[in-house]
mmCIF file of C-alpha atoms in Angstrom:
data_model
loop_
_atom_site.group_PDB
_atom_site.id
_atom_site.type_symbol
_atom_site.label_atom_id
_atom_site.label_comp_id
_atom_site.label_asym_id
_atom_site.label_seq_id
_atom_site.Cartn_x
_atom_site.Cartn_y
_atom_site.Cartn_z
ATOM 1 C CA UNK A 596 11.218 73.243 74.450
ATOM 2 C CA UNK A 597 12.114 76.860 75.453
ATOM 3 C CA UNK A 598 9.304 78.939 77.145
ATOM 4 C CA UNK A 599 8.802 82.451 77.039
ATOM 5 C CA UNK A 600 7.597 84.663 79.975
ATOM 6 C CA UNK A 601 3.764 85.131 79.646
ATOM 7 C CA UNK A 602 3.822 88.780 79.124
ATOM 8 C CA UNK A 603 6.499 88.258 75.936
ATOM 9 C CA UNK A 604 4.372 85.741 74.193
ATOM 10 C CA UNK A 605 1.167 87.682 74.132
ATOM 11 C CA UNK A 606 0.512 90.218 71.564
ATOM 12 C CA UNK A 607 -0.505 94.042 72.853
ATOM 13 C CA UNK A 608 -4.024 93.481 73.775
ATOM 14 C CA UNK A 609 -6.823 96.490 74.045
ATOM 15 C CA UNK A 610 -7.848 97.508 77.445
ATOM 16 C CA UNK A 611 -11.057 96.334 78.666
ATOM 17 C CA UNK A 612 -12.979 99.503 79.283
ATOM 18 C CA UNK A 613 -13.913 100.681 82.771
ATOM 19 C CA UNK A 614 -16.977 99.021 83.983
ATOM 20 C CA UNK A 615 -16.809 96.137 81.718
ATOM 21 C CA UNK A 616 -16.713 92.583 83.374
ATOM 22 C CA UNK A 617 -13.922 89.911 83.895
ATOM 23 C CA UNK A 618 -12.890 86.931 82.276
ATOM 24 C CA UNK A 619 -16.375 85.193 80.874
ATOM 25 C CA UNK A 620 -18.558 87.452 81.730
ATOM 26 C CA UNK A 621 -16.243 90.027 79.926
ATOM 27 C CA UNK A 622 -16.126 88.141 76.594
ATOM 28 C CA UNK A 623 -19.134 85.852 76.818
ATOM 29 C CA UNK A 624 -16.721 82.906 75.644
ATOM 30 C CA UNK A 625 -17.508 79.355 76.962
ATOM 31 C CA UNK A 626 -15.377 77.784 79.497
ATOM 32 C CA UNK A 627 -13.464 80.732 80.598
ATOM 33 C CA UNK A 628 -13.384 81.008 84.259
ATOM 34 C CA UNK A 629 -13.113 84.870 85.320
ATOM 35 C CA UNK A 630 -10.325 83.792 88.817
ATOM 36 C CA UNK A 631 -7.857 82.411 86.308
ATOM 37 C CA UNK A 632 -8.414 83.744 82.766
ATOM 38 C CA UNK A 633 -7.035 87.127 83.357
ATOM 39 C CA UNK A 634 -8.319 90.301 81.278
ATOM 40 C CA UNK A 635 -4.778 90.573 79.261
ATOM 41 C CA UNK A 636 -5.280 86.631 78.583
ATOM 42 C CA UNK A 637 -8.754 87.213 77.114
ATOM 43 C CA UNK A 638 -7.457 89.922 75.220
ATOM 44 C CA UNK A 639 -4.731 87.661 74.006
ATOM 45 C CA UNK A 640 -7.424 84.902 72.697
ATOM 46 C CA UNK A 641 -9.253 87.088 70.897
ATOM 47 C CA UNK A 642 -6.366 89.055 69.284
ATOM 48 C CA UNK A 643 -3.839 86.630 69.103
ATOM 49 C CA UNK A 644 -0.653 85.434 70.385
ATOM 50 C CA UNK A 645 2.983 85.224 69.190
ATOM 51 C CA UNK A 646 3.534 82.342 66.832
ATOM 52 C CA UNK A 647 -0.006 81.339 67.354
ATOM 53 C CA UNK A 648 1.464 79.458 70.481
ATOM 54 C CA UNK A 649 0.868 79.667 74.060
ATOM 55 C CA UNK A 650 3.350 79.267 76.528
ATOM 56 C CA UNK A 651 4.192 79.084 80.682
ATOM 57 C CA UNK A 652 0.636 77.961 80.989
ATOM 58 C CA UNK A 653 2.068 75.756 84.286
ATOM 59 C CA UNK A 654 2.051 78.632 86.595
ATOM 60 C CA UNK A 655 -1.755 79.284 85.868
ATOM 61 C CA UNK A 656 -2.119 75.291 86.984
ATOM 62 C CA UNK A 657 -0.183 75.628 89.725
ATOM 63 C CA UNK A 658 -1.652 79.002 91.166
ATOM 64 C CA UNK A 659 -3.801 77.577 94.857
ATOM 65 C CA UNK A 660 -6.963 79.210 93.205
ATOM 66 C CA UNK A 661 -7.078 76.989 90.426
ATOM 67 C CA UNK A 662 -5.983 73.921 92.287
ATOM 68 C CA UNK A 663 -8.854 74.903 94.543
ATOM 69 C CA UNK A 664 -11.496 75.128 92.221
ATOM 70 C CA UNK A 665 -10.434 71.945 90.201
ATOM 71 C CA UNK A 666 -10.979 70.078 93.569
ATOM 72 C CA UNK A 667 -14.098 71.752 94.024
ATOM 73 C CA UNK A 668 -15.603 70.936 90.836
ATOM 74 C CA UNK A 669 -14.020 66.804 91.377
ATOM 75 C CA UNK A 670 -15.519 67.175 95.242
ATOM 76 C CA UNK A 671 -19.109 67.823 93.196
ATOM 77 C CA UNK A 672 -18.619 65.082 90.796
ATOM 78 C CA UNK A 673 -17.617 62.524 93.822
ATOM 79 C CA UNK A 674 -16.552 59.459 91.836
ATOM 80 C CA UNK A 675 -15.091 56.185 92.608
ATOM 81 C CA UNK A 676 -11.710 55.838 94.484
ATOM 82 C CA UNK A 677 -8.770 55.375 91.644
ATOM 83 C CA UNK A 678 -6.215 52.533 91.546
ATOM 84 C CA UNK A 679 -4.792 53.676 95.245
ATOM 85 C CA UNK A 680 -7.992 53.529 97.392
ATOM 86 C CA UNK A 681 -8.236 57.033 97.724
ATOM 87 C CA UNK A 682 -12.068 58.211 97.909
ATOM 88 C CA UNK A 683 -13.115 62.079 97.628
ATOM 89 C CA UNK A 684 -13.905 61.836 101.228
ATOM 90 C CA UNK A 685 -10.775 60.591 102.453
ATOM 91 C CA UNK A 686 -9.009 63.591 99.499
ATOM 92 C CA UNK A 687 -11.606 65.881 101.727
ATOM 93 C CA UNK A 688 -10.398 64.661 105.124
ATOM 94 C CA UNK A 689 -6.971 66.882 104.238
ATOM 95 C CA UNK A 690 -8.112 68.465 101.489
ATOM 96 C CA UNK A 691 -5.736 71.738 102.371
ATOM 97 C CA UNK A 692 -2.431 69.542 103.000
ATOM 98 C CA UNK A 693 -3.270 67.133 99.867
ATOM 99 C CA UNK A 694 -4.024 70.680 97.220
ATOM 100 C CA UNK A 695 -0.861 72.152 98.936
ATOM 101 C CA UNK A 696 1.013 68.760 98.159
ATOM 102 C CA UNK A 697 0.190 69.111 94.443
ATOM 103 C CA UNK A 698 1.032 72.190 94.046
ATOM 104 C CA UNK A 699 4.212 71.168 95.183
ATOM 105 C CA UNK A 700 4.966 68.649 92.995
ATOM 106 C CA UNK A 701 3.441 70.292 89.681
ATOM 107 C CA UNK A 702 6.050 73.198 90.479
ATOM 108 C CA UNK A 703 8.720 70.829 91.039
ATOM 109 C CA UNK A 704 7.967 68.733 88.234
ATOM 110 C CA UNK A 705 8.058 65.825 90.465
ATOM 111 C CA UNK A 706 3.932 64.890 90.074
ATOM 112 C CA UNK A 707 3.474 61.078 87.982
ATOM 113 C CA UNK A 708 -0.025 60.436 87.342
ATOM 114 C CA UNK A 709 -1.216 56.622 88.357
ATOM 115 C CA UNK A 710 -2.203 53.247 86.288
ATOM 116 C CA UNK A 711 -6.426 54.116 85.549
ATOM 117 C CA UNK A 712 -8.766 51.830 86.793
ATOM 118 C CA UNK A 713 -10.734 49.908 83.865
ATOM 119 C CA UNK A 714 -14.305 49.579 84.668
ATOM 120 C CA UNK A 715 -16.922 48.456 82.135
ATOM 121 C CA UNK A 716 -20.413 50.538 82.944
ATOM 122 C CA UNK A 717 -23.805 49.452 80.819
ATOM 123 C CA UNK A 718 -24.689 51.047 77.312
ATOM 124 C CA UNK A 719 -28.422 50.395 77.387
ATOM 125 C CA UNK A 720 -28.391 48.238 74.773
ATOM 126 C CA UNK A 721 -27.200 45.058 76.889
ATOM 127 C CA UNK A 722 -23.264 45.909 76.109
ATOM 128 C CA UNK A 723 -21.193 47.592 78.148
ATOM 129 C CA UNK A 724 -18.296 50.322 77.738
ATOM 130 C CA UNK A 725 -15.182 50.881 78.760
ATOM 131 C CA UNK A 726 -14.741 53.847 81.750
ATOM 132 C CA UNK A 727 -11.699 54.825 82.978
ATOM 133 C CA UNK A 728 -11.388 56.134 86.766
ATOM 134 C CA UNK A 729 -8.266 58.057 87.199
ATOM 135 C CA UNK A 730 -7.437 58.824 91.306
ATOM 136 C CA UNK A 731 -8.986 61.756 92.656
ATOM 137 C CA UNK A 732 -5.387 63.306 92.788
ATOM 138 C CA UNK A 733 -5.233 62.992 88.593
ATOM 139 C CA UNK A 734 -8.618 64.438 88.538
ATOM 140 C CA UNK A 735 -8.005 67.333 89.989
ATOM 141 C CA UNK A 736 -4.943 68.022 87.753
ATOM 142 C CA UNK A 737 -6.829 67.090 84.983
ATOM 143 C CA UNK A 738 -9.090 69.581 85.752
ATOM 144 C CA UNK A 739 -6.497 72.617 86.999
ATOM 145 C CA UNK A 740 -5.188 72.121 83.428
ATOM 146 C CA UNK A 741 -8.603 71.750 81.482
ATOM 147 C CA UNK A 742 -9.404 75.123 83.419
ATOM 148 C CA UNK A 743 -6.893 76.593 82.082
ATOM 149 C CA UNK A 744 -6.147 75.067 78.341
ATOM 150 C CA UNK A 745 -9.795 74.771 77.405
ATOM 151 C CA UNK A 746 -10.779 78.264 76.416
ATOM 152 C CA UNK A 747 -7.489 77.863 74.054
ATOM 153 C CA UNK A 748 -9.027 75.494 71.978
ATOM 154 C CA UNK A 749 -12.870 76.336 72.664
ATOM 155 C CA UNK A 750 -12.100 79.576 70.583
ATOM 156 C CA UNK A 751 -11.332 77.205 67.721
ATOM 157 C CA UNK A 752 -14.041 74.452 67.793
ATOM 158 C CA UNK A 753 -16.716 75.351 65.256
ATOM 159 C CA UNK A 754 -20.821 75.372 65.718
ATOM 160 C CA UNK A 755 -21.354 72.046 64.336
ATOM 161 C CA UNK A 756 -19.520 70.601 67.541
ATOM 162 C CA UNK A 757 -21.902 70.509 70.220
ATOM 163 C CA UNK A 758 -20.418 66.805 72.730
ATOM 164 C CA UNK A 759 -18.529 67.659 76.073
ATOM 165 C CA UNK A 760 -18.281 71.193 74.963
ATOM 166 C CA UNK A 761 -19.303 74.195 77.979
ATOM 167 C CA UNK A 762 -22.532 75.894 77.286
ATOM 168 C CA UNK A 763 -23.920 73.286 74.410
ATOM 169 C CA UNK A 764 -25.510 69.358 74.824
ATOM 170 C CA UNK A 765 -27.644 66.885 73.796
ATOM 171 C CA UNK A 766 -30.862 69.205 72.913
ATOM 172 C CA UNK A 767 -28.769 71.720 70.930
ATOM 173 C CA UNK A 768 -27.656 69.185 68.635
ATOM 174 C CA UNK A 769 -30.866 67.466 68.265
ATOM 175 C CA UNK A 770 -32.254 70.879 67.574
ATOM 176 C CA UNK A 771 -29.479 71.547 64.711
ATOM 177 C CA UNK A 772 -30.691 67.936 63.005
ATOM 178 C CA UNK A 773 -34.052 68.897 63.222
ATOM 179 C CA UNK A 774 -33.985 72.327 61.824
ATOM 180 C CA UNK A 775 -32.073 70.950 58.509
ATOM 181 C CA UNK A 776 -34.254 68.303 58.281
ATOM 182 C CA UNK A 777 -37.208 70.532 57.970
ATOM 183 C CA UNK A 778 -35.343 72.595 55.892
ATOM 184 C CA UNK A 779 -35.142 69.509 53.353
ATOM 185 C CA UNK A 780 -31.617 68.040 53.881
ATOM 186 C CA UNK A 781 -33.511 64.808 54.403
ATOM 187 C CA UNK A 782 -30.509 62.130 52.998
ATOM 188 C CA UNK A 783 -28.324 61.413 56.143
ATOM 189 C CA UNK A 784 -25.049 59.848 56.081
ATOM 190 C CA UNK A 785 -25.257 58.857 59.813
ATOM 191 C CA UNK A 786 -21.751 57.803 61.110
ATOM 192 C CA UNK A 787 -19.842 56.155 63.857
ATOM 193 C CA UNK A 788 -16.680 55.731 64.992
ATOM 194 C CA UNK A 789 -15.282 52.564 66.472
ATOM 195 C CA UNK A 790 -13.759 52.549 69.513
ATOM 196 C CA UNK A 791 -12.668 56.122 69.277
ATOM 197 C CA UNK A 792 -11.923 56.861 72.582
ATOM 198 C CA UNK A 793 -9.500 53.930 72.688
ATOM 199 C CA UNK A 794 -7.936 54.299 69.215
ATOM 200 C CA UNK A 795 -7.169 57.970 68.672
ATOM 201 C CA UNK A 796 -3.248 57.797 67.779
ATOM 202 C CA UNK A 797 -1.373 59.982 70.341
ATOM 203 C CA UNK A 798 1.307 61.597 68.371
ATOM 204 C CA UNK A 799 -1.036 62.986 65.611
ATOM 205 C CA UNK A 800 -3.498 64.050 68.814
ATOM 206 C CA UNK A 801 -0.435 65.677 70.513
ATOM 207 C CA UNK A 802 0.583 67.105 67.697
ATOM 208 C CA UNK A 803 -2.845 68.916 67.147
ATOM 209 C CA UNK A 804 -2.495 70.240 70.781
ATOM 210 C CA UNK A 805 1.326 71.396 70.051
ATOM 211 C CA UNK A 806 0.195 73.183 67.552
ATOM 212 C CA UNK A 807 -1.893 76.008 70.066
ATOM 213 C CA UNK A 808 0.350 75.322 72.992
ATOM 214 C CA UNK A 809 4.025 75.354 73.836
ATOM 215 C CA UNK A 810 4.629 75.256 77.302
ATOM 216 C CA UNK A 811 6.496 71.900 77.769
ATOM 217 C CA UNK A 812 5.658 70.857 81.048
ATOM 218 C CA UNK A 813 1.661 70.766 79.904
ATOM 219 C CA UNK A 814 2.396 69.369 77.646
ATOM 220 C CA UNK A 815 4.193 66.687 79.955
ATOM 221 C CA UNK A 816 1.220 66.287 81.391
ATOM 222 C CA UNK A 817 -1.224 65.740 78.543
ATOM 223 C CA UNK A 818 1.618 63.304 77.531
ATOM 224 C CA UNK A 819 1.649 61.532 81.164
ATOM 225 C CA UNK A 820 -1.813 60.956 80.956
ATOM 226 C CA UNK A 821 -1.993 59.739 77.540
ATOM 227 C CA UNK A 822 0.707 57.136 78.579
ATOM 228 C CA UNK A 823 -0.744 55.867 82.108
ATOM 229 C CA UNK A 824 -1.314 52.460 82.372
ATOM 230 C CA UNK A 825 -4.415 50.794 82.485
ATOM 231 C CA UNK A 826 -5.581 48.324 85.474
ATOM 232 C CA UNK A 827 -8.659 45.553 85.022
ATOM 233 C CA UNK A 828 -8.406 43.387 88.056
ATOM 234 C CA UNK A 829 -5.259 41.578 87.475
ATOM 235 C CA UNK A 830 -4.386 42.704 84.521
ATOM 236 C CA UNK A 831 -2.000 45.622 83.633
ATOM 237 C CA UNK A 832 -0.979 47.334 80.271
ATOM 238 C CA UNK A 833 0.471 50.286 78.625
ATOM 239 C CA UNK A 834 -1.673 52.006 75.754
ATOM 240 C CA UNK A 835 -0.092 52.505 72.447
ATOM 241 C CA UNK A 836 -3.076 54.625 71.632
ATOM 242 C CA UNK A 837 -6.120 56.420 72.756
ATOM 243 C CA UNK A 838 -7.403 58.428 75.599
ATOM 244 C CA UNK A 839 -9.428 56.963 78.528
ATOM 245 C CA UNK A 840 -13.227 57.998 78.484
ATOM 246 C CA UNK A 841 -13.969 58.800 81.703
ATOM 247 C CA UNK A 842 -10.876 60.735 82.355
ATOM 248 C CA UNK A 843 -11.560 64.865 82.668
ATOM 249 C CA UNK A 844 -8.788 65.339 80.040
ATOM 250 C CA UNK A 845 -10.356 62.763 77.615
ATOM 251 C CA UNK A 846 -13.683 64.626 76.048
ATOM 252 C CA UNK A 847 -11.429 67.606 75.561
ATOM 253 C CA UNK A 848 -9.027 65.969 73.406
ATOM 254 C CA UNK A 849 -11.458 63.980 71.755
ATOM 255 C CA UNK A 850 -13.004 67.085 70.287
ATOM 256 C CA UNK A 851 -9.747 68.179 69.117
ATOM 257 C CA UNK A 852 -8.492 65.510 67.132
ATOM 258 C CA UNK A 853 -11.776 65.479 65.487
ATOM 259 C CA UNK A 854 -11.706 69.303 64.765
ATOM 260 C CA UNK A 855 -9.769 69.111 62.017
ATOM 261 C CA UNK A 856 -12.780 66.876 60.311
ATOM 262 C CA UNK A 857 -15.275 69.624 60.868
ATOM 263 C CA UNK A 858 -13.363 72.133 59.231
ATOM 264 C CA UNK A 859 -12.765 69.524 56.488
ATOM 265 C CA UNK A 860 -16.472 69.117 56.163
ATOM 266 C CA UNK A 861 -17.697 72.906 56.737
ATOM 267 C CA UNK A 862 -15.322 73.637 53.779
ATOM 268 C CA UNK A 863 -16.899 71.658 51.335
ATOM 269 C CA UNK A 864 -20.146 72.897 52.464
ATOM 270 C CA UNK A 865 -21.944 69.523 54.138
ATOM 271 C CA UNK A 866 -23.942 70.434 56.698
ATOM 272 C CA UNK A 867 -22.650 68.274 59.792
ATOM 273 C CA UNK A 868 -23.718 67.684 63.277
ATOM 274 C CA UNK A 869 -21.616 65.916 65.845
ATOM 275 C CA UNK A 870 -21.754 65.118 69.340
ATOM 276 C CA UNK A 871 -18.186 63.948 69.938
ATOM 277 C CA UNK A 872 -17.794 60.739 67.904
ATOM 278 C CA UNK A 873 -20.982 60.248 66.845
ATOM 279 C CA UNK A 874 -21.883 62.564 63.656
ATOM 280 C CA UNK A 875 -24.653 62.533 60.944
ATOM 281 C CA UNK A 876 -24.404 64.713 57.943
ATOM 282 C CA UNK A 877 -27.748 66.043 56.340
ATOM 283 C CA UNK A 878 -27.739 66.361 52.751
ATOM 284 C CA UNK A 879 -30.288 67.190 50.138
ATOM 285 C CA UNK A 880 -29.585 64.080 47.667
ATOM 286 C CA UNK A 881 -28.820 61.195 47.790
ATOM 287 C CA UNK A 882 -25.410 61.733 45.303
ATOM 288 C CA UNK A 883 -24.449 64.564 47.805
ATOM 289 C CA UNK A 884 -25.005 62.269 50.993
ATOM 290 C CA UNK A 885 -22.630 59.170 49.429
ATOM 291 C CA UNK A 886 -20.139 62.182 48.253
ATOM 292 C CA UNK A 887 -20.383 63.370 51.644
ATOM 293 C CA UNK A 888 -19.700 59.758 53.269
ATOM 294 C CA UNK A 889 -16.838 59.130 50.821
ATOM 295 C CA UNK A 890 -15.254 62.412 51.636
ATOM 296 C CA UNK A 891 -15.175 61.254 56.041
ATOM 297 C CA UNK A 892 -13.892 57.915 55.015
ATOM 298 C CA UNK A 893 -10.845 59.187 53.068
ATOM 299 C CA UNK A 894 -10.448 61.253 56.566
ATOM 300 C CA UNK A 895 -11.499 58.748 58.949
ATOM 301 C CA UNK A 896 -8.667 56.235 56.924
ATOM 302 C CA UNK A 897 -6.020 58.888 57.349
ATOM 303 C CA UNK A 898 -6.231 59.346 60.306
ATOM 304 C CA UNK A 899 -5.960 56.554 62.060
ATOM 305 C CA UNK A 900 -9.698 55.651 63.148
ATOM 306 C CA UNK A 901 -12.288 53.383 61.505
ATOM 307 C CA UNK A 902 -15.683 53.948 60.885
ATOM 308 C CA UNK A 903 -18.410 51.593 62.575
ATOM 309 C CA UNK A 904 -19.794 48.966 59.837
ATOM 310 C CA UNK A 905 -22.689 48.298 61.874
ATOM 311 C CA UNK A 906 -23.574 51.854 62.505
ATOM 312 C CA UNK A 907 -22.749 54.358 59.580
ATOM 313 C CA UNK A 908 -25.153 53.772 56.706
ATOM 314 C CA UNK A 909 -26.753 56.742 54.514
ATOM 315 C CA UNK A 910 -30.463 56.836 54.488
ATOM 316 C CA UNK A 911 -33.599 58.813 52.516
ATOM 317 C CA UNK A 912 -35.366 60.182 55.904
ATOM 318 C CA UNK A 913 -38.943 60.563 53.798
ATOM 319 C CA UNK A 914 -38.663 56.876 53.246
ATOM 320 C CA UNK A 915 -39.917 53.964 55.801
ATOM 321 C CA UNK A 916 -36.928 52.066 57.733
ATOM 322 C CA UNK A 917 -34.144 54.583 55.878
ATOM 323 C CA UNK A 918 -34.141 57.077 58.497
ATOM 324 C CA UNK A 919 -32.006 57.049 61.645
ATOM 325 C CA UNK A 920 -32.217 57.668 65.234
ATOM 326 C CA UNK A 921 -29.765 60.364 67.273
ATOM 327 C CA UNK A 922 -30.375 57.955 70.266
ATOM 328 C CA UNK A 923 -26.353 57.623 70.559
ATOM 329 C CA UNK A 924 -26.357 61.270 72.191
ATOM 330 C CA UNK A 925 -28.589 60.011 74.958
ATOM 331 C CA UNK A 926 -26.925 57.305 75.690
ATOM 332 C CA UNK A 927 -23.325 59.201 75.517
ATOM 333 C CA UNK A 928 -25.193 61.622 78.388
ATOM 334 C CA UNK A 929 -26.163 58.918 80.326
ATOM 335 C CA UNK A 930 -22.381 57.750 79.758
ATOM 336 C CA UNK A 931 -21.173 60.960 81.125
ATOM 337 C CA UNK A 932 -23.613 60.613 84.339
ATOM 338 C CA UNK A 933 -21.960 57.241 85.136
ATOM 339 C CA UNK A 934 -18.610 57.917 84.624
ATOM 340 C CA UNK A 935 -19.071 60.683 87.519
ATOM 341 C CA UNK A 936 -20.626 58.565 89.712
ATOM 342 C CA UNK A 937 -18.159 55.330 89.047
#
């Protein structure tokens, strides 16, 4: 896929006036880091850019400052050691030489990401869930290019979105069900996706992220990482579909593939709330809520994914035993908290 210089695929952009701030600070947008989203690249997200495409994103990945700061923020997390043994400590033992290494390799295109290491960490509810522990050498890539694709598609993602996403959690979601279920949209479709992380297809996924960015050797990456193998103990496989949760990349895409349903939804005016695959919809009848649940299964089918018998139902709130608990958002948190400490 061709790439165009950086300068030629950005649109004229305003200048920022004198005095005003850089990068986040000068836009107030979420995940926009000020030492790598330039002023011209803001500028460029809000107005637009040619073809609705981004390219010759690499160089950004590449640049020292961003490889610095995606070890920085992987350094904080510490983590288990990947599929080669390699702990953050030993990473931080030469952290200069290994950053400069990378660098390297992402410019010479010569960088392969390793198998993932298949863990299985405790739900809470006496099941366990799959986690994925990349090497600290994939994490930090992971990150460089989350750094600097995420504002891209954060400038996309609507309210109702609230899982994985900078600047929102848990509480803000639980405060978006609450305030419509005062304001009477007491019938809740409450939904679940089945293995989601593990069964989102990858061409339709890539396909949602060619469709912001162009720059072929990200999207080399994204495509490298999709296709890493997976290791549990002796075992060894390739996966023909999903994206490892635990993985930096992972929550990212996750949200993106399920944009596309909150638009869906938003359009036809049902008032949705989701924390990455878990979602409830609060409607004010019980017609509405079973048009509502029709309306994500024709999606859900389409798409590839399969909603969770055991845990989508629709339910009067007002009634005893018909209501539903958000508890799934805790226990995704307390997901995320192991998967940094795995």
């Amino acid at each position: 896929m061709r790439e165009r210089p950086r300068e030629a695929s950005m649109k004229t952009a305003p200048t920022v006036p004198n005095g005003a701030k850089q990068g986040a600070e000068a836009r107030g947008m979420p995940g926009v880091e000020a030492s790598i989203w330039t002023e011209r690249m803001v500028s460029a997200l809000v107005n637009g850019v040619e073809g609705g495409k981004w390219y010759t994103l690499m160089d950004k990945v590449c640049e020292p400052n961003t490889l610095a700061l995606a070890w920085a923020r992987v350094q904080a997390n510490q983590g288990a050691a990947g599929v080669d043994g390699q702990s953050v400590g030993m990473f931080e033992a030469k952290a200069e030489a290994h950053l400069a290494e990378l660098a390297e390799e992402l410019r010479e295109g010569t960088y392969r990401p390793e198998a993932v290491k298949r863990v299985e960490i405790p739900k809470g509810d006496g099941q366990t869930r799959p986690l994925g522990v990349p090497t600290v050498r994939d994490r930090i890539v992971q990150t460089a290019v989350k750094l600097v694709i995420e504002p891209i598609f954060e400038f996309q993602f609507l309210e109702t979105s609230h899982g994985f996403r900078p600047g929102r959690g848990c509480k803000d979601a639980l405060r978006e069900v609450d305030g419509l279920l005062k304001a009477g949209h007491t019938h809740v479709v409450d939904a679940d996706l089945k293995g989601y992380f593990d069964s989102i297809p990858h061409g339709p996924l890539m396909e949602r992220v060619e469709s912001s960015i162009s720059d072929g050797r990200v999207l080399g990456l994204i495509r490298g990482w999709l296709g890493q193998d997976i290791l549990k103990g002796l075992e060894r496989w390739t996966p023909d579909g999903g994206t490892p949760q635990g993985a930096v990349i992972s929550p990212l895409l996750a949200n993106l593939y399920l944009h596309p349903l909150d638009e869906r939804m938003m359009a036809r005016g049902y008032r949705m709330v989701r924390y990455a695959d878990d979602f409830v919809i609060l409607c004010r009848s019980r017609e509405e809520a079973d048009a509502a649940l029709a309306e994500v299964r024709r999606w859900v089918e389409a798409n590839g994914l399969t909603l969770h018998p055991g845990k989508t139902h629709v339910g009067d709130c007002r009634n005893k035993g018909e209501g539903f608990e958000f508890r799934r958002l805790a226990l995704r948190r307390a997901a995320a908290g192991c998967a940094r400490k795995a």
